[in-house]
Amino acid sequence: MAKRTHGINTTCIHAGELEDKEFKGAVSPLYMATSYAFEDVEVKRYPRYFNTPNQVALAKKMAALEHGDAALIFGSGMAAVSTALMAFLHKGDHVVFQNTLYGGTSNLVTEEFDKFGIEYTFTEDSKPSSFEAEIKPNTKVIYIETPSNPLLTVTDIKAVAEISKNHGLVSMIDNTFASPVNQNPIDMGIDVVIHSATKYMGGHSDILAGTVISSEEKIDTIFQLAKNFGGSLSDYTVWLLERSLKTMGIRVRAQNENALELAKSLEKHPDVAQVYYPGLESHPDHDIARKQMSGFGGMMSFELREGLDADLFQKELKLIKSSMSLAGVESTILSPAKTSHGLLSEEEREKQGIRDGLLRFSVGIEEKEDLLEDLEQALEKVRG
Ligand SMILES: *Cc1c(COP(=O)(O)O)cnc(C)c1O
């Protein structure tokens, strides 16, 4: 299934583009219609059927970016996650989830799955053997997320994909944190790749969207449910997302570079106790990251040394804003214990290693010298 015809930036710009046959414009024309005349009795074009010209064009770009055969574009990352999962899970089935999951995905599972009679288990950790240990006779799906939020643990994609194949299961990955620029799980044997396109794909903190990439057959299975769930994306936003994707390669590479430099500087800093970044040799999963990622991404987290007030530090930052989302061209920071992981019990947070003073840093494309200076001036203030 692996397909790679062009380099990343060429794919970002050209894959799936719609030709403006009438005026020869440089960008894809936008077709806003929700009603189309029948081409023949079979083809019914309608936005909720994921088959308008712009939806189909963007899906081709997504498939090319992730080296898959086909894709669907959704109204949010969670629409993509929930539809992809439910398409392969029926009453009485079981699914193995990685222990560290995006908060929304974890809420979907713990708040909704009982209602549908779907069983689930969270792994003990992200080691491949921990996934295999949870497989039962009724298991249908294995679901991973790597690098994970907020400690950037890295799961061995190839090893989990192999376990999944050996047991005849569908393997799924939330590839949001890596983006298709840094990691292409289909090449490593994963069946279904999911992205919150709200993050690196959109990249400017102004689009809510999601996507699922897989084989023709699996995308058709997901589509059969998707048209009933109704989670497609409006064509205007589809068009904006296509525009954003054109610069994804250069944005993400700039974020990789900034994040690696900043992680190295923070690691050496006497006021910083711990830095979690897969690109650092000190990261426990660095070797796996090097094996499966071409860049280490723009996300990291860190803890200040004992006695320094992380809340105050966050407040004193000027360029780097406190903000809920991530992956934009602007740098943002948040406290997972107070926000994204605030719903977990203190005990569960501790088990996952998320301490109260932990800060999750989404590195943007500003000049790294300016970001360092901002971090330094805020540290100076908390030192008092
Ligand atoms: C944001 C996010 C999601 C959910 O995406 P939405 O677009 O907010 O619905 C899923 N997984 C990860 C890793 C995310 O960061």
XYZ file of C-alpha atoms and ligand atoms in Angstrom:
399
model
C 0.000 0.000 0.000
C 2.933 2.356 0.628
C 3.032 5.029 -2.033
C 5.544 7.785 -2.266
C 5.895 9.669 -5.472
C 7.101 13.129 -4.426
C 8.949 14.742 -1.527
C 6.961 16.186 1.353
C 6.798 19.830 0.257
C 5.814 18.924 -3.300
C 3.081 16.657 -1.939
C 1.910 19.382 0.466
C 1.571 21.837 -2.399
C 0.405 19.776 -5.342
C -1.157 16.442 -4.354
C -4.864 16.362 -5.170
C -5.054 19.966 -6.343
C -8.117 20.859 -8.411
C -7.462 22.411 -11.782
C -9.162 25.705 -12.591
C -9.993 24.796 -16.160
C -11.915 27.969 -16.870
C -9.561 30.713 -15.656
C -6.304 28.851 -14.967
C -6.111 30.219 -11.426
C -3.120 29.141 -9.325
C -5.188 27.582 -6.539
C -7.990 25.047 -6.333
C -11.379 26.596 -7.104
C -13.833 26.426 -4.178
C -17.133 24.659 -4.841
C -19.590 25.673 -2.140
C -22.663 23.887 -3.550
C -24.622 21.561 -1.286
C -26.750 20.499 -4.245
C -25.423 18.927 -7.453
C -27.303 17.653 -10.498
C -27.126 13.861 -10.883
C -24.297 12.825 -13.164
C -25.998 9.493 -13.530
C -28.335 7.636 -11.243
C -25.468 6.288 -9.144
C -23.485 9.413 -8.231
C -25.152 11.537 -5.587
C -22.892 14.416 -4.696
C -23.632 15.888 -1.266
C -21.267 17.322 1.389
C -22.316 14.769 4.038
C -21.356 11.980 1.626
C -17.749 13.274 1.701
C -17.776 13.556 -2.101
C -17.880 17.220 -3.111
C -15.039 18.308 -5.439
C -13.038 20.028 -2.673
C -13.522 17.177 -0.184
C -12.379 14.593 -2.724
C -9.380 16.731 -3.729
C -8.237 17.265 -0.135
C -8.721 13.580 0.678
C -6.282 12.800 -2.161
C -3.720 15.145 -0.617
C -4.192 13.506 2.819
C -3.779 10.017 1.348
C -0.611 11.099 -0.471
C 0.795 12.738 2.695
C 0.346 9.549 4.724
C 1.243 7.102 1.920
C -2.241 5.574 2.032
C -4.758 4.754 -0.700
C -7.716 6.818 0.455
C -8.846 9.302 3.115
C -11.849 11.065 4.600
C -11.964 14.622 5.934
C -13.951 15.225 9.137
C -15.349 18.218 10.996
C -12.979 17.661 13.947
C -10.246 15.358 15.143
C -12.713 13.727 17.531
C -15.200 13.101 14.682
C -12.358 11.273 12.921
C -11.329 9.325 16.055
C -14.857 8.302 17.055
C -15.994 7.352 13.544
C -12.848 5.341 12.774
C -13.129 3.420 16.056
C -16.851 2.741 15.880
C -16.571 1.565 12.270
C -14.561 -1.467 13.432
C -16.174 -2.102 16.838
C -19.499 -3.812 17.478
C -21.381 -4.800 20.600
C -19.329 -7.371 22.513
C -16.031 -6.458 20.846
C -12.926 -5.440 22.766
C -10.282 -2.808 22.010
C -6.812 -2.257 23.490
C -5.887 1.386 24.045
C -2.510 2.846 24.911
C -2.510 4.084 28.532
C -1.621 7.657 27.579
C -4.272 9.081 25.250
C -5.418 12.517 24.200
C -7.977 13.651 26.812
C -10.891 13.773 24.361
C -10.216 10.223 23.167
C -9.954 8.985 26.723
C -13.296 10.698 27.546
C -14.924 9.138 24.465
C -13.892 5.693 25.668
C -14.681 6.000 29.364
C -17.912 8.000 28.957
C -19.479 6.352 25.883
C -18.236 2.824 25.199
C -20.219 1.073 27.967
C -23.393 2.421 26.386
C -22.586 0.562 23.157
C -21.488 -2.632 24.909
C -17.888 -2.242 23.727
C -15.189 -3.532 26.079
C -11.838 -1.808 26.428
C -8.528 -2.082 28.249
C -5.802 0.500 28.732
C -2.259 -0.828 28.608
C 0.046 -0.651 31.604
C 2.634 1.317 29.597
C 3.554 1.824 25.942
C 5.823 -1.218 25.518
C 4.719 -3.538 22.649
C 4.498 -6.515 25.044
C 2.022 -4.538 27.156
C -0.329 -4.348 24.145
C -0.013 -8.051 23.419
C -0.709 -8.859 27.077
C -4.165 -7.244 26.866
C -5.396 -9.024 23.725
C -8.482 -11.198 24.316
C -10.456 -13.531 22.035
C -12.929 -10.701 21.265
C -10.288 -7.979 20.649
C -10.731 -6.270 17.285
C -8.665 -3.082 17.440
C -5.338 -1.867 18.855
C -5.058 1.906 19.216
C -1.837 3.834 19.834
C -0.797 7.475 20.073
C 2.853 8.437 19.594
C 4.489 10.692 20.611
C 1.981 10.940 23.440
C 0.607 13.880 25.340
C 2.072 15.399 27.504
C 5.240 13.390 28.314
C 6.110 12.547 24.702
C 6.484 8.829 25.301
C 7.205 7.005 22.068
C 5.556 3.706 21.123
C 7.353 1.295 18.786
C 4.949 1.537 15.832
C 6.368 -1.336 13.782
C 6.335 -3.730 16.731
C 2.718 -2.941 17.664
C 1.611 -3.151 14.013
C 3.188 -6.590 13.793
C 1.468 -7.822 16.964
C -1.810 -6.499 15.594
C -1.310 -8.325 12.258
C -0.370 -11.582 13.988
C -3.671 -11.470 15.889
C -5.761 -10.384 12.888
C -6.657 -7.010 14.441
C -7.080 -3.527 13.003
C -4.252 -1.243 14.147
C -4.938 2.492 14.531
C -2.712 5.407 15.387
C -3.369 8.989 16.388
C -0.488 10.574 14.462
C -1.381 14.172 15.367
C 1.714 15.040 17.429
C 4.192 13.804 14.817
C 2.337 15.083 11.717
C 2.906 13.360 8.360
C 6.101 15.387 8.017
C 7.873 13.450 10.780
C 6.240 10.034 10.799
C 4.305 7.870 8.306
C 2.843 4.883 10.194
C 1.349 3.132 7.130
C 4.927 2.482 5.975
C 5.453 0.685 9.312
C 2.425 -1.565 8.914
C -0.320 0.431 10.652
C -3.801 0.071 9.099
C -5.549 3.313 10.001
C -3.922 6.727 10.566
C -5.892 9.497 12.293
C -5.063 13.188 12.640
C -6.616 16.091 14.399
C -6.079 18.481 11.469
C -6.780 21.260 13.980
C -3.117 20.944 14.972
C -0.102 20.774 12.586
C -2.163 20.345 9.429
C -4.118 23.545 10.038
C -1.141 25.060 11.822
C -2.534 28.568 12.328
C -4.966 27.926 15.205
C -7.988 28.828 13.072
C -9.319 25.521 11.683
C -11.145 22.645 13.414
C -10.874 19.463 11.343
C -9.828 15.829 11.318
C -8.798 13.150 8.850
C -8.506 9.372 8.556
C -6.176 7.685 6.043
C -6.114 3.970 5.179
C -6.675 1.417 2.392
C -9.629 1.797 -0.037
C -11.386 -1.077 1.720
C -11.048 0.254 5.263
C -11.917 3.798 4.213
C -15.098 2.416 2.652
C -15.984 0.686 5.950
C -15.402 3.976 7.802
C -17.361 5.919 5.173
C -20.434 3.692 5.602
C -20.645 4.823 9.232
C -19.385 8.362 8.615
C -22.267 9.267 6.327
C -24.693 8.202 9.057
C -22.822 9.979 11.858
C -22.661 13.119 9.711
C -19.279 14.473 10.748
C -18.029 15.878 7.427
C -16.281 19.246 7.084
C -17.780 22.235 5.268
C -16.226 22.947 1.880
C -15.047 26.399 2.833
C -12.977 24.968 5.692
C -11.821 22.135 3.438
C -10.465 24.772 1.074
C -8.758 26.665 3.926
C -7.195 23.437 5.160
C -5.812 22.714 1.681
C -4.239 26.178 1.766
C -2.716 25.517 5.209
C -1.278 22.174 4.168
C 0.801 23.785 1.438
C 3.163 25.161 4.101
C 2.983 22.232 6.535
C 6.374 20.833 5.491
C 8.279 24.052 6.059
C 6.324 24.946 9.200
C 6.842 21.603 10.901
C 10.520 21.434 9.963
C 11.014 24.894 11.473
C 9.182 23.693 14.600
C 11.372 20.555 14.763
C 14.482 22.697 14.622
C 13.310 25.234 17.208
C 12.088 22.536 19.591
C 15.340 20.559 19.447
C 17.424 23.671 20.139
C 15.159 24.828 22.962
C 15.014 21.349 24.508
C 18.830 21.227 24.550
C 19.061 24.684 26.125
C 16.405 23.951 28.748
C 18.030 20.627 29.618
C 21.273 22.441 30.439
C 19.527 25.196 32.394
C 20.115 25.153 36.177
C 16.487 26.212 36.824
C 15.021 23.321 34.848
C 14.733 19.925 36.552
C 13.560 17.777 33.647
C 12.869 18.079 29.910
C 10.765 15.552 28.000
C 11.558 15.657 24.275
C 12.046 12.580 22.064
C 14.926 14.289 20.265
C 17.053 14.404 23.424
C 19.433 11.527 24.056
C 18.279 11.563 27.672
C 14.705 10.710 26.624
C 13.997 7.062 27.549
C 12.472 6.380 24.092
C 15.050 8.299 22.050
C 16.266 5.191 20.206
C 12.765 4.207 19.056
C 12.071 7.822 18.093
C 15.225 7.907 15.955
C 14.189 4.690 14.269
C 10.689 5.777 13.269
C 10.661 9.596 13.103
C 12.419 11.791 10.543
C 12.089 14.797 12.872
C 11.169 14.927 16.561
C 8.299 17.396 16.375
C 7.466 20.706 17.980
C 6.026 19.422 21.264
C 7.919 19.071 24.542
C 7.283 19.358 28.238
C 9.459 20.325 31.180
C 9.538 20.870 34.935
C 11.209 23.730 36.752
C 13.522 22.898 39.640
C 12.089 22.436 43.127
C 10.986 25.721 44.688
C 10.264 27.637 41.470
C 6.600 28.522 40.893
C 5.457 27.111 37.532
C 2.200 29.140 37.615
C 4.045 32.379 38.079
C 6.549 31.398 35.389
C 3.702 30.817 32.936
C 2.166 34.193 33.798
C 5.464 36.017 33.312
C 6.017 34.725 29.775
C 5.339 37.433 27.219
C 5.748 35.971 23.712
C 4.771 32.444 24.707
C 1.068 32.527 25.529
C -0.839 30.229 27.878
C -3.287 28.454 25.643
C -5.314 25.265 25.402
C -4.500 24.149 21.880
C -1.193 23.360 20.225
C 0.811 23.116 16.997
C 0.208 26.645 15.736
C 2.935 28.824 14.229
C 2.860 30.711 17.560
C 4.405 29.148 20.670
C 2.029 28.252 23.488
C 2.319 26.695 26.933
C -0.026 25.062 29.435
C -0.161 23.118 32.667
C -1.545 19.621 31.875
C -2.531 19.028 35.516
C -4.727 22.143 35.444
C -6.113 21.829 31.897
C -5.833 18.913 29.444
C -5.458 16.299 32.196
C -7.435 18.129 34.887
C -10.260 15.594 34.745
C -7.964 12.703 35.705
C -7.741 11.861 39.400
C -4.558 12.922 41.200
C -3.709 9.245 41.522
C -4.101 8.613 37.780
C -2.001 11.690 36.958
C 0.713 10.466 39.278
C 0.601 7.029 37.658
C 1.093 8.662 34.260
C 3.941 10.779 35.634
C 2.140 14.102 35.165
C 3.295 16.236 38.096
C 1.571 19.489 39.094
C 4.511 21.636 37.996
C 4.795 20.039 34.538
C 4.504 22.471 31.619
C 3.649 21.420 28.074
C 5.301 23.607 25.493
C 4.117 23.801 21.867
C 7.012 25.378 19.999
C 6.147 27.732 17.160
C 8.197 29.172 14.317
C 9.303 32.399 16.001
C 13.078 32.994 16.093
C 14.495 30.644 18.715
C 16.628 33.435 20.229
C 13.434 35.380 21.003
C 11.796 32.329 22.560
C 14.863 31.635 24.699
C 14.977 35.235 25.833
C 11.306 35.050 26.829
C 11.878 31.863 28.843
C 14.939 33.437 30.486
C 13.218 36.670 31.528
C 10.314 34.687 33.051
C 12.763 32.473 34.965
C 14.502 35.561 36.285
C 11.179 36.797 37.698
C 10.317 33.519 39.447
C 13.796 33.338 40.942
C 12.766 36.592 42.612
C -6.525 17.878 19.510
C -6.305 16.424 19.432
C -7.349 15.548 19.114
C -8.771 15.993 18.910
O -8.905 16.857 17.837
P -10.050 17.986 17.712
O -9.751 18.536 16.376
O -9.858 18.944 18.839
O -11.358 17.282 17.791
C -7.043 14.194 19.019
N -5.813 13.725 19.258
C -4.789 14.546 19.569
C -3.447 13.969 19.824
C -4.993 15.918 19.676
O -3.973 16.723 20.005
